[in-house]
Amino acid sequence: MNDRKTLCLIEVEKLLHSNGKSQKNLNNANLTQEQSSVYNRIIDSVWTGAGGFFSLYGYGGTGKTFLWNSLYATIRSKCSIVLNVASSCIAALLLPEGRTAHSTFAIPFLLNEESTFDI
Ligand SMILES: Nc1ncnc2c1ncn2[C@@H]1O[C@H](COP(=O)(O)OP(=O)(O)OP(=O)(O)O)[C@@H](O)[C@H]1O
């Protein structure tokens, strides 16, 4: 890490400290209790390399995208790779650097005049 970046992080830490916060616990500081428990479970599996498949269900507007963006920010801040994909382009637009899964992974789509896509 270069000197300028270190100095900036020290200044940020000082500002956070004066508000009783720290960079160490900043990533999930604004999540609700329910979001935090999901966040911790997923982040643990990422950092331990355990991996896994998680499905997040919730009514519209309950904070799924917010949680996803927090996970994305945490993982990217450690310079790890995140591939943000969604099944539709509308959903992909809501994600940072989001793309459709079929575009990212070159999933073949056999389309004909009778193809439909249920949303
Ligand atoms: N922990 C939080 N702190 C502050 N704002 C939050 C939090 N969680 C969600 N929000 C806000 O609530 C609103 C709805 O959240 P979000 O868009 O993540 O919901 P969603 O479940 O993804 O919705 P949809 O299913 O309709 O896409 C957004 O404005 C988001 O910024």
Short mmCIF file of N, CA and C and ligand atoms in Angstrom, two decimals:
data_model
loop_
_atom_site.label_atom_id
_atom_site.label_comp_id
_atom_site.label_asym_id
_atom_site.label_seq_id
_atom_site.Cartn_x
_atom_site.Cartn_y
_atom_site.Cartn_z
N MET A 1 0.85 -1.20 0.00
CA MET A 1 0.00 0.00 0.00
C MET A 1 0.89 1.25 0.00
N ASN A 2 0.56 2.21 -0.85
CA ASN A 2 1.43 3.37 -0.90
C ASN A 2 1.15 4.33 0.27
N ASP A 3 2.12 5.25 0.47
CA ASP A 3 2.06 6.14 1.65
C ASP A 3 0.81 7.02 1.66
N ARG A 4 0.45 7.53 0.47
CA ARG A 4 -0.71 8.44 0.40
C ARG A 4 -1.99 7.71 0.83
N LYS A 5 -2.13 6.49 0.37
CA LYS A 5 -3.31 5.71 0.72
C LYS A 5 -3.34 5.43 2.23
N THR A 6 -2.17 5.11 2.79
CA THR A 6 -2.09 4.84 4.23
C THR A 6 -2.49 6.08 5.02
N LEU A 7 -1.96 7.25 4.60
CA LEU A 7 -2.29 8.50 5.29
C LEU A 7 -3.79 8.80 5.21
N CYS A 8 -4.38 8.55 4.04
CA CYS A 8 -5.83 8.77 3.89
C CYS A 8 -6.61 7.86 4.83
N LEU A 9 -6.21 6.59 4.90
CA LEU A 9 -6.92 5.64 5.76
C LEU A 9 -6.78 6.03 7.23
N ILE A 10 -5.63 6.57 7.59
CA ILE A 10 -5.44 7.03 8.99
C ILE A 10 -6.39 8.19 9.28
N GLU A 11 -6.51 9.13 8.32
CA GLU A 11 -7.42 10.27 8.51
C GLU A 11 -8.87 9.80 8.60
N VAL A 12 -9.24 8.84 7.74
CA VAL A 12 -10.61 8.30 7.77
C VAL A 12 -10.87 7.63 9.13
N GLU A 13 -9.88 6.88 9.60
CA GLU A 13 -10.04 6.18 10.89
C GLU A 13 -10.20 7.20 12.02
N LYS A 14 -9.47 8.30 11.95
CA LYS A 14 -9.59 9.35 12.99
C LYS A 14 -11.00 9.92 13.00
N LEU A 15 -11.53 10.22 11.80
CA LEU A 15 -12.89 10.78 11.70
C LEU A 15 -13.93 9.79 12.22
N LEU A 16 -13.77 8.53 11.84
CA LEU A 16 -14.71 7.51 12.30
C LEU A 16 -14.61 7.36 13.82
N HIS A 17 -13.37 7.36 14.32
CA HIS A 17 -13.15 7.18 15.76
C HIS A 17 -13.84 8.29 16.55
N SER A 18 -13.81 9.51 16.00
CA SER A 18 -14.45 10.63 16.73
C SER A 18 -15.97 10.46 16.78
N ASN A 19 -16.51 9.54 15.92
CA ASN A 19 -17.95 9.23 15.96
C ASN A 19 -18.22 7.85 16.55
N GLY A 20 -17.21 7.33 17.24
CA GLY A 20 -17.38 6.04 17.91
C GLY A 20 -17.42 4.86 16.96
N LYS A 21 -16.85 5.02 15.75
CA LYS A 21 -16.85 3.92 14.78
C LYS A 21 -15.43 3.59 14.34
N SER A 22 -15.31 2.53 13.55
CA SER A 22 -13.99 2.14 13.05
C SER A 22 -14.16 1.50 11.68
N GLN A 23 -13.10 1.57 10.87
CA GLN A 23 -13.16 0.93 9.55
C GLN A 23 -13.37 -0.57 9.68
N LYS A 24 -12.91 -1.15 10.81
CA LYS A 24 -13.00 -2.60 10.98
C LYS A 24 -14.43 -3.09 10.96
N ASN A 25 -15.34 -2.29 11.52
CA ASN A 25 -16.73 -2.76 11.57
C ASN A 25 -17.66 -1.88 10.75
N LEU A 26 -17.05 -1.18 9.79
CA LEU A 26 -17.87 -0.25 8.99
C LEU A 26 -18.74 -0.96 7.95
N ASN A 27 -18.25 -2.06 7.39
CA ASN A 27 -18.93 -2.68 6.27
C ASN A 27 -20.35 -3.12 6.56
N ASN A 28 -20.61 -3.65 7.76
CA ASN A 28 -21.97 -4.07 8.04
C ASN A 28 -22.61 -3.21 9.12
N ALA A 29 -22.02 -2.01 9.36
CA ALA A 29 -22.50 -1.15 10.44
C ALA A 29 -23.92 -0.66 10.20
N ASN A 30 -24.31 -0.51 8.93
CA ASN A 30 -25.63 0.07 8.64
C ASN A 30 -26.68 -0.98 8.31
N LEU A 31 -26.35 -2.23 8.46
CA LEU A 31 -27.32 -3.27 8.13
C LEU A 31 -28.27 -3.52 9.30
N THR A 32 -29.48 -3.96 8.97
CA THR A 32 -30.41 -4.35 10.02
C THR A 32 -29.89 -5.66 10.63
N GLN A 33 -30.52 -6.06 11.73
CA GLN A 33 -30.07 -7.28 12.40
C GLN A 33 -30.20 -8.50 11.48
N GLU A 34 -31.32 -8.53 10.76
CA GLU A 34 -31.56 -9.66 9.85
C GLU A 34 -30.54 -9.64 8.70
N GLN A 35 -30.30 -8.44 8.14
CA GLN A 35 -29.32 -8.32 7.06
C GLN A 35 -27.93 -8.72 7.56
N SER A 36 -27.60 -8.29 8.79
CA SER A 36 -26.29 -8.60 9.36
C SER A 36 -26.06 -10.09 9.50
N SER A 37 -27.11 -10.81 9.91
CA SER A 37 -26.90 -12.24 10.11
C SER A 37 -26.65 -12.93 8.76
N VAL A 38 -27.35 -12.48 7.71
CA VAL A 38 -27.11 -13.04 6.38
C VAL A 38 -25.71 -12.64 5.89
N TYR A 39 -25.39 -11.36 6.08
CA TYR A 39 -24.09 -10.82 5.67
C TYR A 39 -22.95 -11.64 6.30
N ASN A 40 -23.04 -11.85 7.63
CA ASN A 40 -21.97 -12.57 8.34
C ASN A 40 -21.83 -14.00 7.84
N ARG A 41 -22.97 -14.64 7.60
CA ARG A 41 -22.94 -16.03 7.14
C ARG A 41 -22.25 -16.13 5.77
N ILE A 42 -22.60 -15.21 4.87
CA ILE A 42 -22.02 -15.27 3.53
C ILE A 42 -20.54 -14.87 3.54
N ILE A 43 -20.24 -13.79 4.27
CA ILE A 43 -18.85 -13.33 4.32
C ILE A 43 -17.95 -14.39 4.96
N ASP A 44 -18.43 -15.05 5.99
CA ASP A 44 -17.65 -16.14 6.61
C ASP A 44 -17.32 -17.21 5.58
N SER A 45 -18.31 -17.58 4.78
CA SER A 45 -18.08 -18.65 3.81
C SER A 45 -17.11 -18.18 2.72
N VAL A 46 -17.11 -16.88 2.44
CA VAL A 46 -16.17 -16.35 1.44
C VAL A 46 -14.75 -16.37 2.00
N TRP A 47 -14.58 -15.80 3.20
CA TRP A 47 -13.21 -15.68 3.74
C TRP A 47 -12.62 -17.02 4.15
N THR A 48 -13.47 -17.97 4.57
CA THR A 48 -12.92 -19.28 4.94
C THR A 48 -12.74 -20.18 3.72
N GLY A 49 -13.29 -19.73 2.59
CA GLY A 49 -13.19 -20.54 1.38
C GLY A 49 -14.16 -21.72 1.38
N ALA A 50 -15.09 -21.71 2.33
CA ALA A 50 -16.04 -22.83 2.42
C ALA A 50 -16.98 -22.85 1.21
N GLY A 51 -17.26 -21.68 0.66
CA GLY A 51 -18.16 -21.61 -0.48
C GLY A 51 -19.59 -21.93 -0.06
N GLY A 52 -20.44 -22.07 -1.02
CA GLY A 52 -21.82 -22.40 -0.69
C GLY A 52 -22.78 -21.78 -1.68
N PHE A 53 -24.02 -22.14 -1.53
CA PHE A 53 -25.09 -21.61 -2.38
C PHE A 53 -26.13 -21.01 -1.46
N PHE A 54 -26.40 -19.74 -1.62
CA PHE A 54 -27.34 -19.05 -0.74
C PHE A 54 -28.48 -18.47 -1.55
N SER A 55 -29.69 -18.63 -1.06
CA SER A 55 -30.85 -18.00 -1.69
C SER A 55 -31.42 -16.98 -0.73
N LEU A 56 -31.59 -15.79 -1.21
CA LEU A 56 -32.11 -14.72 -0.36
C LEU A 56 -33.51 -14.33 -0.84
N TYR A 57 -34.49 -14.58 0.01
CA TYR A 57 -35.87 -14.26 -0.34
C TYR A 57 -36.33 -13.08 0.50
N GLY A 58 -37.20 -12.29 -0.05
CA GLY A 58 -37.77 -11.18 0.73
C GLY A 58 -38.72 -10.39 -0.13
N TYR A 59 -39.69 -9.77 0.49
CA TYR A 59 -40.61 -8.91 -0.25
C TYR A 59 -39.84 -7.76 -0.90
N GLY A 60 -40.46 -7.15 -1.90
CA GLY A 60 -39.86 -6.00 -2.57
C GLY A 60 -39.57 -4.89 -1.56
N GLY A 61 -38.39 -4.32 -1.67
CA GLY A 61 -38.04 -3.19 -0.82
C GLY A 61 -37.59 -3.56 0.57
N THR A 62 -37.28 -4.84 0.80
CA THR A 62 -36.83 -5.24 2.14
C THR A 62 -35.32 -5.21 2.30
N GLY A 63 -34.59 -4.81 1.26
CA GLY A 63 -33.16 -4.59 1.41
C GLY A 63 -32.26 -5.67 0.85
N LYS A 64 -32.74 -6.47 -0.08
CA LYS A 64 -31.90 -7.53 -0.66
C LYS A 64 -30.76 -6.91 -1.48
N THR A 65 -31.09 -5.92 -2.30
CA THR A 65 -30.05 -5.29 -3.13
C THR A 65 -29.04 -4.54 -2.25
N PHE A 66 -29.55 -3.90 -1.22
CA PHE A 66 -28.69 -3.16 -0.28
C PHE A 66 -27.68 -4.12 0.36
N LEU A 67 -28.18 -5.27 0.78
CA LEU A 67 -27.31 -6.28 1.40
C LEU A 67 -26.29 -6.79 0.38
N TRP A 68 -26.77 -7.05 -0.82
CA TRP A 68 -25.88 -7.55 -1.87
C TRP A 68 -24.77 -6.55 -2.16
N ASN A 69 -25.14 -5.28 -2.23
CA ASN A 69 -24.14 -4.24 -2.49
C ASN A 69 -23.13 -4.14 -1.35
N SER A 70 -23.57 -4.38 -0.12
CA SER A 70 -22.65 -4.36 1.03
C SER A 70 -21.66 -5.51 0.92
N LEU A 71 -22.17 -6.68 0.54
CA LEU A 71 -21.28 -7.84 0.36
C LEU A 71 -20.27 -7.55 -0.76
N TYR A 72 -20.77 -6.99 -1.84
CA TYR A 72 -19.92 -6.66 -2.99
C TYR A 72 -18.81 -5.68 -2.55
N ALA A 73 -19.20 -4.64 -1.82
CA ALA A 73 -18.22 -3.62 -1.40
C ALA A 73 -17.16 -4.22 -0.49
N THR A 74 -17.58 -5.07 0.43
CA THR A 74 -16.61 -5.68 1.35
C THR A 74 -15.61 -6.55 0.60
N ILE A 75 -16.13 -7.39 -0.28
CA ILE A 75 -15.24 -8.33 -0.98
C ILE A 75 -14.32 -7.59 -1.95
N ARG A 76 -14.86 -6.59 -2.65
CA ARG A 76 -14.03 -5.80 -3.59
C ARG A 76 -12.99 -4.98 -2.84
N SER A 77 -13.33 -4.52 -1.61
CA SER A 77 -12.37 -3.71 -0.85
C SER A 77 -11.14 -4.53 -0.45
N LYS A 78 -11.28 -5.83 -0.48
CA LYS A 78 -10.11 -6.70 -0.19
C LYS A 78 -9.48 -7.18 -1.50
N CYS A 79 -9.83 -6.50 -2.59
CA CYS A 79 -9.27 -6.81 -3.91
C CYS A 79 -9.62 -8.21 -4.40
N SER A 80 -10.67 -8.79 -3.86
CA SER A 80 -11.11 -10.09 -4.38
C SER A 80 -12.11 -9.86 -5.52
N ILE A 81 -12.33 -10.90 -6.28
CA ILE A 81 -13.17 -10.78 -7.47
C ILE A 81 -14.62 -11.08 -7.14
N VAL A 82 -15.52 -10.27 -7.67
CA VAL A 82 -16.96 -10.52 -7.55
C VAL A 82 -17.54 -10.47 -8.96
N LEU A 83 -18.26 -11.49 -9.34
CA LEU A 83 -18.98 -11.47 -10.61
C LEU A 83 -20.45 -11.27 -10.29
N ASN A 84 -20.93 -10.07 -10.49
CA ASN A 84 -22.32 -9.75 -10.19
C ASN A 84 -23.18 -10.10 -11.39
N VAL A 85 -23.95 -11.16 -11.28
CA VAL A 85 -24.80 -11.54 -12.41
C VAL A 85 -26.25 -11.69 -11.96
N ALA A 86 -27.15 -11.50 -12.91
CA ALA A 86 -28.57 -11.66 -12.66
C ALA A 86 -29.18 -12.34 -13.88
N SER A 87 -30.38 -12.89 -13.69
CA SER A 87 -30.98 -13.61 -14.81
C SER A 87 -31.59 -12.67 -15.85
N SER A 88 -31.93 -11.46 -15.45
CA SER A 88 -32.48 -10.51 -16.43
C SER A 88 -31.63 -9.24 -16.46
N CYS A 89 -31.70 -8.54 -17.58
CA CYS A 89 -30.88 -7.33 -17.70
C CYS A 89 -31.38 -6.23 -16.76
N ILE A 90 -32.69 -6.21 -16.49
CA ILE A 90 -33.22 -5.19 -15.57
C ILE A 90 -32.62 -5.39 -14.18
N ALA A 91 -32.59 -6.65 -13.72
CA ALA A 91 -32.01 -6.93 -12.40
C ALA A 91 -30.51 -6.65 -12.41
N ALA A 92 -29.83 -6.99 -13.51
CA ALA A 92 -28.38 -6.77 -13.59
C ALA A 92 -28.03 -5.29 -13.49
N LEU A 93 -28.94 -4.43 -13.99
CA LEU A 93 -28.67 -2.98 -13.94
C LEU A 93 -28.61 -2.46 -12.51
N LEU A 94 -29.25 -3.18 -11.58
CA LEU A 94 -29.27 -2.72 -10.19
C LEU A 94 -27.99 -3.05 -9.44
N LEU A 95 -27.16 -3.91 -10.04
CA LEU A 95 -25.95 -4.37 -9.35
C LEU A 95 -24.72 -3.65 -9.88
N PRO A 96 -23.77 -3.33 -8.99
CA PRO A 96 -22.54 -2.71 -9.48
C PRO A 96 -21.81 -3.67 -10.42
N GLU A 97 -21.44 -3.16 -11.57
CA GLU A 97 -20.79 -3.97 -12.60
C GLU A 97 -21.61 -5.21 -12.95
N GLY A 98 -22.93 -5.07 -12.82
CA GLY A 98 -23.82 -6.21 -13.05
C GLY A 98 -23.95 -6.56 -14.53
N ARG A 99 -24.02 -7.84 -14.81
CA ARG A 99 -24.26 -8.33 -16.17
C ARG A 99 -25.20 -9.52 -16.08
N THR A 100 -25.77 -9.87 -17.21
CA THR A 100 -26.63 -11.05 -17.18
C THR A 100 -25.76 -12.31 -17.09
N ALA A 101 -26.32 -13.34 -16.46
CA ALA A 101 -25.56 -14.59 -16.27
C ALA A 101 -25.24 -15.21 -17.63
N HIS A 102 -26.22 -15.17 -18.55
CA HIS A 102 -25.95 -15.83 -19.83
C HIS A 102 -24.87 -15.11 -20.63
N SER A 103 -24.74 -13.78 -20.41
CA SER A 103 -23.67 -13.05 -21.08
C SER A 103 -22.32 -13.35 -20.43
N THR A 104 -22.28 -13.31 -19.10
CA THR A 104 -21.00 -13.52 -18.38
C THR A 104 -20.45 -14.92 -18.59
N PHE A 105 -21.33 -15.92 -18.49
CA PHE A 105 -20.85 -17.30 -18.56
C PHE A 105 -21.09 -17.95 -19.92
N ALA A 106 -21.49 -17.12 -20.88
CA ALA A 106 -21.76 -17.63 -22.24
C ALA A 106 -22.71 -18.82 -22.22
N ILE A 107 -23.78 -18.68 -21.43
CA ILE A 107 -24.78 -19.76 -21.37
C ILE A 107 -25.59 -19.70 -22.66
N PRO A 108 -25.64 -20.81 -23.39
CA PRO A 108 -26.36 -20.76 -24.67
C PRO A 108 -27.86 -20.60 -24.48
N PHE A 109 -28.46 -19.81 -25.31
CA PHE A 109 -29.90 -19.59 -25.32
C PHE A 109 -30.42 -20.02 -26.67
N LEU A 110 -31.25 -21.04 -26.68
CA LEU A 110 -31.81 -21.46 -27.96
C LEU A 110 -33.16 -20.77 -28.13
N LEU A 111 -33.17 -19.71 -28.89
CA LEU A 111 -34.38 -18.92 -29.07
C LEU A 111 -35.06 -19.26 -30.38
N ASN A 112 -36.37 -19.33 -30.33
CA ASN A 112 -37.14 -19.42 -31.57
C ASN A 112 -38.39 -18.56 -31.42
N GLU A 113 -39.27 -18.60 -32.42
CA GLU A 113 -40.43 -17.70 -32.39
C GLU A 113 -41.41 -18.04 -31.27
N GLU A 114 -41.26 -19.21 -30.62
CA GLU A 114 -42.18 -19.58 -29.54
C GLU A 114 -41.55 -19.41 -28.16
N SER A 115 -40.32 -18.90 -28.10
CA SER A 115 -39.65 -18.75 -26.81
C SER A 115 -40.34 -17.68 -25.97
N THR A 116 -40.48 -17.97 -24.68
CA THR A 116 -41.01 -16.96 -23.75
C THR A 116 -40.07 -16.89 -22.56
N PHE A 117 -40.16 -15.80 -21.82
CA PHE A 117 -39.35 -15.65 -20.63
C PHE A 117 -40.27 -15.16 -19.52
N ASP A 118 -40.55 -16.03 -18.55
CA ASP A 118 -41.45 -15.66 -17.46
C ASP A 118 -40.72 -14.85 -16.41
N ILE A 119 -41.30 -13.73 -16.03
CA ILE A 119 -40.71 -12.92 -14.95
C ILE A 119 -41.67 -12.92 -13.77
N1 LIG B 1 -29.92 -1.36 6.21
C1 LIG B 1 -30.38 -0.36 5.49
N2 LIG B 1 -30.09 0.92 5.83
C2 LIG B 1 -30.55 1.96 5.09
N3 LIG B 1 -31.31 1.83 3.98
C3 LIG B 1 -31.64 0.59 3.61
C4 LIG B 1 -31.20 -0.58 4.33
N4 LIG B 1 -31.70 -1.67 3.71
C5 LIG B 1 -32.39 -1.22 2.65
N5 LIG B 1 -32.36 0.12 2.59
C6 LIG B 1 -33.02 0.98 1.60
O1 LIG B 1 -34.34 0.48 1.38
C7 LIG B 1 -34.68 0.62 0.02
C8 LIG B 1 -35.08 -0.74 -0.55
O2 LIG B 1 -33.96 -1.60 -0.48
P1 LIG B 1 -33.56 -2.56 -1.69
O3 LIG B 1 -33.68 -1.86 -3.00
O4 LIG B 1 -32.23 -3.16 -1.35
O5 LIG B 1 -34.71 -3.66 -1.57
P2 LIG B 1 -34.91 -4.99 -2.45
O6 LIG B 1 -35.33 -6.05 -1.49
O7 LIG B 1 -33.72 -5.28 -3.28
O8 LIG B 1 -36.14 -4.54 -3.35
P3 LIG B 1 -36.69 -5.23 -4.71
O9 LIG B 1 -36.98 -6.67 -4.41
O10 LIG B 1 -37.92 -4.43 -5.03
O11 LIG B 1 -35.61 -5.06 -5.76
C9 LIG B 1 -33.50 1.22 -0.71
O12 LIG B 1 -33.68 2.62 -0.82
C10 LIG B 1 -32.34 0.92 0.24
O13 LIG B 1 -31.30 1.88 0.12
#
